Tab-separated table of C-alpha atoms in Angstrom:
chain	number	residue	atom	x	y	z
A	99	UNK	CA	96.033	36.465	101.544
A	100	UNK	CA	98.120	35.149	104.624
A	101	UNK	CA	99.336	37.505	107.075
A	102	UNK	CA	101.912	35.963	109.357
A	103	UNK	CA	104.760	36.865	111.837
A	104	UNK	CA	108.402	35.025	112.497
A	105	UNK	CA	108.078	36.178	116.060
A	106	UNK	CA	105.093	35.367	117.588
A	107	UNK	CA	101.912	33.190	116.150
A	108	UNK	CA	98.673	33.220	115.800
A	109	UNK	CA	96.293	34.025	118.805
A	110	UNK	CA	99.523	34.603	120.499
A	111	UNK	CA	101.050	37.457	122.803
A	112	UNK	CA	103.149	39.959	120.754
A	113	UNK	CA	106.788	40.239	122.346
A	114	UNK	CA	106.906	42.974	124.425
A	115	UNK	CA	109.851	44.372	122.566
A	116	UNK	CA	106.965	45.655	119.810
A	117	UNK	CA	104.784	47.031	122.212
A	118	UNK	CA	105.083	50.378	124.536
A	119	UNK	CA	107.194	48.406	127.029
A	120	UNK	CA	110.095	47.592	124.915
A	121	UNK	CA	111.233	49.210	121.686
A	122	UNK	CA	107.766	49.730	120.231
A	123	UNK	CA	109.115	48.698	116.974
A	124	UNK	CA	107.003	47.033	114.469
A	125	UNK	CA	107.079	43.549	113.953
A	126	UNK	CA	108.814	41.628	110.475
A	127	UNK	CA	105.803	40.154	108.624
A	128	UNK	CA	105.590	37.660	106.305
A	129	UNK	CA	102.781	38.489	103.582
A	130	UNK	CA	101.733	34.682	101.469
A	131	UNK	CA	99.204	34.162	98.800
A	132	UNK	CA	98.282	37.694	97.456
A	133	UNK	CA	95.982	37.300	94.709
A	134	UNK	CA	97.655	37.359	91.370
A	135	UNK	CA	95.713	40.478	90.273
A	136	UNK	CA	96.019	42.455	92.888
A	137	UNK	CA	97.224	45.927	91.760
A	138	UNK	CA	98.766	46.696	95.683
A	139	UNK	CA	98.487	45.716	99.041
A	140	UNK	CA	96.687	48.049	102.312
A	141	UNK	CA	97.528	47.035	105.972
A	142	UNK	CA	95.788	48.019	109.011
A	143	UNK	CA	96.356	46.994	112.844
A	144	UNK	CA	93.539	47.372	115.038
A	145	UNK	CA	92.596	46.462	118.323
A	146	UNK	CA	88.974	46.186	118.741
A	147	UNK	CA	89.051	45.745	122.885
A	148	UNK	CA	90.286	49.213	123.628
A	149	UNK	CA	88.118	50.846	125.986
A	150	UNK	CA	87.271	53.882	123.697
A	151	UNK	CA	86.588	51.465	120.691
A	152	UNK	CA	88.309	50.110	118.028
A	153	UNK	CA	92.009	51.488	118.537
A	154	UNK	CA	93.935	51.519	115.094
A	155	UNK	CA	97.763	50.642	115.611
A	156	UNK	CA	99.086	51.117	111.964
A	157	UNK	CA	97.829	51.791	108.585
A	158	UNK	CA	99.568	51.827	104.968
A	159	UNK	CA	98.710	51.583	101.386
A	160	UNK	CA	100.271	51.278	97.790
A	161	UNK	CA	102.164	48.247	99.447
A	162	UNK	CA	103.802	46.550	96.127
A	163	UNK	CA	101.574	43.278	95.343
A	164	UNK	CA	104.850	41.013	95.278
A	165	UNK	CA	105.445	41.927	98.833
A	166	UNK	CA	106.480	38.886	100.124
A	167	UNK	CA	108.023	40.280	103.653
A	168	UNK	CA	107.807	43.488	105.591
A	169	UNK	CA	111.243	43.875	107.913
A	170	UNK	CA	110.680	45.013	111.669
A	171	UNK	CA	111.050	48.395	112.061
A	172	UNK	CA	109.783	48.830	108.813
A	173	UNK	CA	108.902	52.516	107.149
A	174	UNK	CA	106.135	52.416	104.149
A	175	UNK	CA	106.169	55.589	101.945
A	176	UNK	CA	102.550	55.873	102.386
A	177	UNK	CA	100.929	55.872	106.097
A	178	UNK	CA	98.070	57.167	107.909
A	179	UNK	CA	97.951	58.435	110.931
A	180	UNK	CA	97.138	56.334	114.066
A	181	UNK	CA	95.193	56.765	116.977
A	182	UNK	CA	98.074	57.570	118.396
A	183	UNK	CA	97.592	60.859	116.705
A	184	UNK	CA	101.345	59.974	114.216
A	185	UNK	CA	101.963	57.708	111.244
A	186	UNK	CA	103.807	54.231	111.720
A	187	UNK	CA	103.465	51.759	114.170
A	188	UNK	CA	102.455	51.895	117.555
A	189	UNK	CA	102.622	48.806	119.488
A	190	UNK	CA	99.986	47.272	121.601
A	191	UNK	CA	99.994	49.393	125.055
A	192	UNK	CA	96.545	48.202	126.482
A	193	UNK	CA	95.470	50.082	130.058
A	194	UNK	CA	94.744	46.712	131.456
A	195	UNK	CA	94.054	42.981	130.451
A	196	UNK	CA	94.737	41.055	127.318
A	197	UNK	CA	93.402	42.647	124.121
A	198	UNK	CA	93.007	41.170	120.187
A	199	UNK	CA	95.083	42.806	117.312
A	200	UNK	CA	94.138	42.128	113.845
């Protein structure tokens, strides 16, 4: 499976506008080459340099296999709570330096 984004690329910085500076919405994402049998899709958004560990951004499941794009902004029926203690997005807000999401 190929995870990418129309507004920033790989390895590079996420817009501010989806991170605790600007509108903290979530980015559009463009999902390619699910596997045929896959029965649904899971998503999770981590960032393993946070000072207290790995920090998880988003998570959701029971994403429809034939996802093909996820809007910005975007609501999923089913979502876990963050370590932001609430469900959805939260945007990269690190204390300091330059941190990795996956």
């Amino acid at each position: 499976m190929r995870l990418t984004s129309p507004v920033f690329q790989h390895q590079g910085n996420i817009p501010s506008k989806y991170t605790c500076d600007g509108d903290d919405d979530s980015p559009p994402l463009i999902i390619g080459d699910a596997h045929k049998n896959a029965k649904s899709l899971a998503l999770v958004c981590d960032d393993p340099d946070a000072p207290v560990g790995t920090f998880v951004h988003w998570v959701a499941w029971n994403i429809p296999s034939n996802t093909a794009q996820i809007p910005e902004n975007h609501k999923f029926q089913n979502e876990g709570v963050t370590d932001f203690g609430r469900k959805g997005w939260g945007g990269p807000c690190p204390p300091s330096g330059t941190h990795r999401y996956f």
